[in-house]
């Protein structure tokens, strides 16, 4: 059974960089037809897609966050990571990593991590 | 950016009754629409993709319909475990700019 687990600091200071890692177990991050994505959810609010990466390193990002986001992959560790720079209180959210089933006709998130709360505060 | 609008924000339904949730896209997304269910403290779960295809393991009481800009998720007979928040998500265009709706909370009446 595929499992994803987010890890990283739960508290980040304003203007600093938020860094999270997602570890994939029970399957290979190098599987074809799958991207790997990050989605966030501010407390009590809806879902916002941040960006996605293929095992080759190909990425695509939410245009509204693109200037601050970097997603990378480490196939040797079966992990992918998120960096979000210049954070403010508005970036406080539960951050989820997820497997993205991506074909020419389908882009959906079929496996999710449990999520990790990141609070931006001094 | 394609904006997804869900209605109503909250739906009060009695167990055993039918629930009908709506999702509207600001421009056509063809049938490139998915639905997710999220329970408190849990990650979302994929229910429907391609507007009407149930994901693996999803009960038949969940059904999706629509195309273009208007979509519907129907839960034919609500069970206790169905009370949750439901989100739609579009995946039109390439490179995709994936967007979610604001969610509909289905609560016990």
Short mmCIF file of C-alpha atoms in Angstrom, two decimals:
data_model
loop_
_atom_site.label_atom_id
_atom_site.label_comp_id
_atom_site.label_asym_id
_atom_site.label_seq_id
_atom_site.Cartn_x
_atom_site.Cartn_y
_atom_site.Cartn_z
CA UNK A 1 0.00 0.00 0.00
CA UNK A 2 1.44 3.34 -1.05
CA UNK A 3 2.08 5.75 1.80
CA UNK A 4 3.25 9.35 1.82
CA UNK A 5 4.59 11.18 4.86
CA UNK A 6 5.33 14.88 5.16
CA UNK A 7 8.12 16.10 7.43
CA UNK A 8 9.63 19.45 8.31
CA UNK A 9 9.44 22.33 10.77
CA UNK A 10 6.02 23.20 12.14
CA UNK A 11 6.97 26.80 12.78
CA UNK A 12 8.61 29.21 10.34
CA UNK A 13 9.40 32.88 10.85
CA UNK A 14 8.01 35.54 8.49
CA UNK A 15 10.24 36.28 5.48
CA UNK A 16 12.04 32.94 5.86
CA UNK A 17 11.79 29.83 3.68
CA UNK A 18 9.41 26.99 4.43
CA UNK A 19 10.93 23.59 3.67
CA UNK A 20 9.08 20.28 3.66
CA UNK A 21 9.91 16.79 2.48
CA UNK A 22 7.57 14.00 1.45
CA UNK A 23 8.78 10.43 1.82
CA UNK A 24 7.09 7.85 -0.36
CA UNK A 25 6.93 4.23 0.78
CA UNK A 26 5.27 1.14 -0.66
CA UNK A 27 6.01 2.24 -4.22
CA UNK A 28 8.58 3.94 -6.40
CA UNK A 29 8.62 7.67 -6.99
CA UNK A 30 10.04 6.85 -10.43
CA UNK A 31 6.83 5.22 -11.64
CA UNK A 32 5.65 6.47 -15.02
CA UNK A 33 2.26 8.20 -15.33
CA UNK A 34 2.62 9.72 -11.89
CA UNK A 35 3.61 13.18 -10.84
CA UNK A 36 4.01 14.13 -7.19
CA UNK A 37 2.31 17.19 -5.86
CA UNK A 38 1.96 19.60 -2.98
CA UNK A 39 -1.39 21.00 -1.88
CA UNK A 40 -2.11 23.25 1.09
CA UNK A 41 -5.14 24.14 3.18
CA UNK A 42 -5.27 27.17 5.47
CA UNK A 43 -7.08 26.47 8.74
CA UNK A 44 -10.83 26.26 8.13
CA UNK A 45 -10.47 27.00 4.42
CA UNK A 46 -10.30 25.19 1.10
CA UNK A 47 -7.57 23.46 -0.88
CA UNK A 48 -4.91 25.18 -2.96
CA UNK A 49 -2.61 23.31 -5.35
CA UNK A 50 1.00 24.50 -5.05
CA UNK A 51 2.86 22.54 -7.70
CA UNK A 52 3.93 19.15 -8.99
CA UNK A 53 7.03 17.29 -10.11
CA UNK A 54 7.84 14.24 -12.24
CA UNK A 55 10.64 11.87 -11.26
CA UNK A 56 12.73 13.27 -14.10
CA UNK A 57 12.61 16.69 -12.42
CA UNK A 58 10.03 18.26 -14.71
CA UNK A 59 7.86 20.66 -12.73
CA UNK A 60 4.82 22.86 -13.03
CA UNK A 61 3.59 25.35 -10.49
CA UNK A 62 0.55 27.34 -9.48
CA UNK A 63 1.06 30.67 -11.29
CA UNK A 64 0.06 32.58 -8.16
CA UNK A 65 2.90 31.01 -6.17
CA UNK A 66 5.43 30.30 -8.90
CA UNK A 67 7.83 33.11 -7.98
CA UNK A 68 8.28 31.70 -4.48
CA UNK A 69 8.07 27.92 -5.00
CA UNK A 70 10.69 25.30 -5.76
CA UNK A 71 9.87 21.60 -5.86
CA UNK A 72 12.64 19.04 -6.22
CA UNK A 73 12.93 15.25 -6.25
CA UNK A 74 15.47 12.77 -4.89
CA UNK A 75 14.78 9.41 -6.50
CA UNK A 76 17.55 7.69 -4.52
CA UNK A 77 15.67 8.47 -1.30
CA UNK A 78 12.16 8.15 -2.81
CA UNK A 79 11.45 11.70 -1.68
CA UNK A 80 10.34 15.00 -3.08
CA UNK A 81 10.55 18.39 -1.42
CA UNK A 82 8.92 21.80 -1.28
CA UNK A 83 10.54 25.15 -0.65
CA UNK A 84 8.39 28.26 -0.30
CA UNK A 85 10.32 31.47 0.16
CA UNK A 86 9.46 34.81 1.78
CA UNK A 87 6.61 33.37 3.81
CA UNK A 88 3.97 35.45 5.57
CA UNK A 89 1.13 34.60 7.92
CA UNK A 90 -0.99 33.90 4.84
CA UNK A 91 1.15 30.83 4.19
CA UNK A 92 0.03 29.23 7.45
CA UNK A 93 -1.67 26.02 6.42
CA UNK A 94 -1.76 22.26 6.52
CA UNK A 95 0.55 21.13 3.74
CA UNK A 96 -0.22 17.86 1.99
CA UNK A 97 1.89 15.85 -0.37
CA UNK A 98 0.08 13.61 -2.81
CA UNK A 99 0.55 11.27 -5.74
CA UNK A 100 -0.78 12.82 -8.90
CA UNK A 101 -2.14 10.51 -11.55
CA UNK A 102 -1.32 12.47 -14.68
CA UNK A 103 -2.18 11.35 -18.17
CA UNK A 104 -3.23 13.26 -21.28
CA UNK A 105 -6.82 13.19 -20.06
CA UNK A 106 -6.55 12.99 -16.29
CA UNK A 107 -4.79 14.87 -13.50
CA UNK A 108 -6.01 13.91 -10.06
CA UNK A 109 -4.57 13.20 -6.63
CA UNK A 110 -5.22 9.59 -5.66
CA UNK A 111 -2.97 9.08 -2.63
CA UNK A 112 -2.37 11.70 0.03
CA UNK A 113 -0.14 12.14 3.03
CA UNK A 114 -1.74 12.90 6.38
CA UNK A 115 -0.71 16.54 6.16
CA UNK A 116 1.49 18.70 8.35
CA UNK A 117 0.58 22.04 9.88
CA UNK A 118 3.05 24.82 9.23
CA UNK A 119 2.56 28.04 11.15
CA UNK A 120 4.26 31.25 10.10
CA UNK A 121 4.89 33.38 13.15
CA UNK A 122 7.69 35.22 14.84
CA UNK B 1 -7.07 30.98 -13.94
CA UNK B 2 -10.23 28.88 -14.00
CA UNK B 3 -12.34 29.65 -10.94
CA UNK B 4 -14.44 26.85 -9.48
CA UNK B 5 -17.55 27.85 -7.52
CA UNK B 6 -19.38 25.33 -5.36
CA UNK B 7 -22.89 25.62 -4.01
CA UNK B 8 -24.36 25.55 -1.52
CA UNK B 9 -21.65 26.23 1.03
CA UNK B 10 -23.50 24.05 3.53
CA UNK B 11 -26.12 21.39 2.86
CA UNK B 12 -28.21 19.98 5.70
CA UNK B 13 -29.53 16.52 4.91
CA UNK B 14 -31.10 13.71 6.91
CA UNK B 15 -29.56 10.23 6.80
CA UNK B 16 -31.05 8.21 3.97
CA UNK B 17 -31.93 11.26 1.91
CA UNK B 18 -30.38 12.35 -1.38
CA UNK B 19 -27.76 15.10 -1.50
CA UNK B 20 -27.05 17.13 -4.61
CA UNK B 21 -23.93 19.29 -4.73
CA UNK B 22 -23.06 21.73 -7.52
CA UNK B 23 -19.79 22.92 -9.00
CA UNK B 24 -19.50 25.60 -11.66
CA UNK B 25 -16.41 26.50 -13.70
CA UNK B 26 -15.69 30.03 -14.91
CA UNK B 27 -14.94 28.58 -18.35
CA UNK B 28 -15.38 25.20 -19.97
CA UNK B 29 -13.27 22.37 -18.53
CA UNK B 30 -14.89 19.72 -20.73
CA UNK B 31 -15.18 16.62 -18.50
CA UNK B 32 -11.89 17.31 -16.74
CA UNK B 33 -13.38 17.45 -13.27
CA UNK B 34 -12.85 15.48 -10.08
CA UNK B 35 -14.59 15.32 -6.71
CA UNK B 36 -12.98 14.72 -3.33
CA UNK B 37 -14.37 14.01 0.13
CA UNK B 38 -12.64 15.36 3.24
CA UNK B 39 -13.51 14.44 6.81
CA UNK B 40 -12.30 16.46 9.80
CA UNK B 41 -8.62 15.97 10.50
CA UNK B 42 -8.13 13.80 7.41
CA UNK B 43 -6.68 14.25 3.96
CA UNK B 44 -9.06 14.47 1.02
CA UNK B 45 -10.09 11.26 -0.71
CA UNK B 46 -10.64 11.00 -4.45
CA UNK B 47 -14.25 10.07 -5.26
CA UNK B 48 -14.90 10.87 -8.91
CA UNK B 49 -12.78 11.75 -11.95
CA UNK B 50 -13.63 12.48 -15.55
CA UNK B 51 -16.79 14.11 -14.15
CA UNK B 52 -18.56 10.75 -13.74
CA UNK B 53 -16.13 7.86 -13.16
CA UNK B 54 -15.95 6.55 -9.63
CA UNK B 55 -12.47 5.99 -8.21
CA UNK B 56 -11.47 2.58 -6.93
CA UNK B 57 -13.49 1.46 -3.93
CA UNK B 58 -16.02 4.29 -4.03
CA UNK B 59 -19.60 3.12 -3.34
CA UNK B 60 -22.18 3.29 -6.09
CA UNK B 61 -24.30 5.76 -4.11
CA UNK B 62 -21.83 8.44 -5.24
CA UNK B 63 -22.37 9.63 -8.79
CA UNK B 64 -21.12 12.54 -10.84
CA UNK B 65 -22.49 14.25 -13.89
CA UNK B 66 -22.04 17.29 -16.08
CA UNK B 67 -19.63 18.73 -18.61
CA UNK B 68 -18.43 22.12 -19.75
CA UNK B 69 -19.10 24.49 -16.87
CA UNK B 70 -21.81 22.79 -14.79
CA UNK B 71 -21.22 19.69 -12.67
CA UNK B 72 -23.13 17.78 -10.02
CA UNK B 73 -22.18 15.28 -7.34
CA UNK B 74 -25.11 13.22 -6.09
CA UNK B 75 -25.13 11.01 -3.02
CA UNK B 76 -28.21 8.89 -3.46
CA UNK B 77 -28.84 7.86 0.15
CA UNK B 78 -26.66 9.53 2.75
CA UNK B 79 -24.93 7.28 5.23
CA UNK B 80 -23.46 8.51 8.51
CA UNK B 81 -19.94 8.28 7.10
CA UNK B 82 -20.82 10.60 4.20
CA UNK B 83 -21.13 13.72 6.32
CA UNK B 84 -18.04 15.63 5.28
CA UNK B 85 -16.79 18.45 3.07
CA UNK B 86 -16.73 17.88 -0.68
CA UNK B 87 -14.45 19.65 -3.14
CA UNK B 88 -14.41 19.76 -6.90
CA UNK B 89 -11.17 20.15 -8.85
CA UNK B 90 -10.60 20.95 -12.52
CA UNK B 91 -7.63 19.79 -14.55
CA UNK B 92 -8.12 21.41 -17.90
CA UNK B 93 -5.36 22.75 -20.16
CA UNK B 94 -1.66 21.99 -20.35
CA UNK B 95 0.42 22.91 -18.52
CA UNK B 96 -2.34 22.60 -16.02
CA UNK B 97 -3.16 25.18 -13.41
CA UNK B 98 -5.14 22.96 -11.11
CA UNK B 99 -7.85 24.66 -9.11
CA UNK B 100 -10.28 23.52 -6.44
CA UNK B 101 -13.70 24.79 -5.53
CA UNK B 102 -14.34 26.30 -2.12
CA UNK B 103 -16.10 23.19 -0.85
CA UNK B 104 -19.59 22.14 0.25
CA UNK B 105 -20.09 20.92 3.78
CA UNK B 106 -22.72 18.20 4.08
CA UNK B 107 -24.06 18.17 7.62
CA UNK B 108 -26.66 16.20 9.49
CA UNK B 109 -30.11 17.79 9.49
#
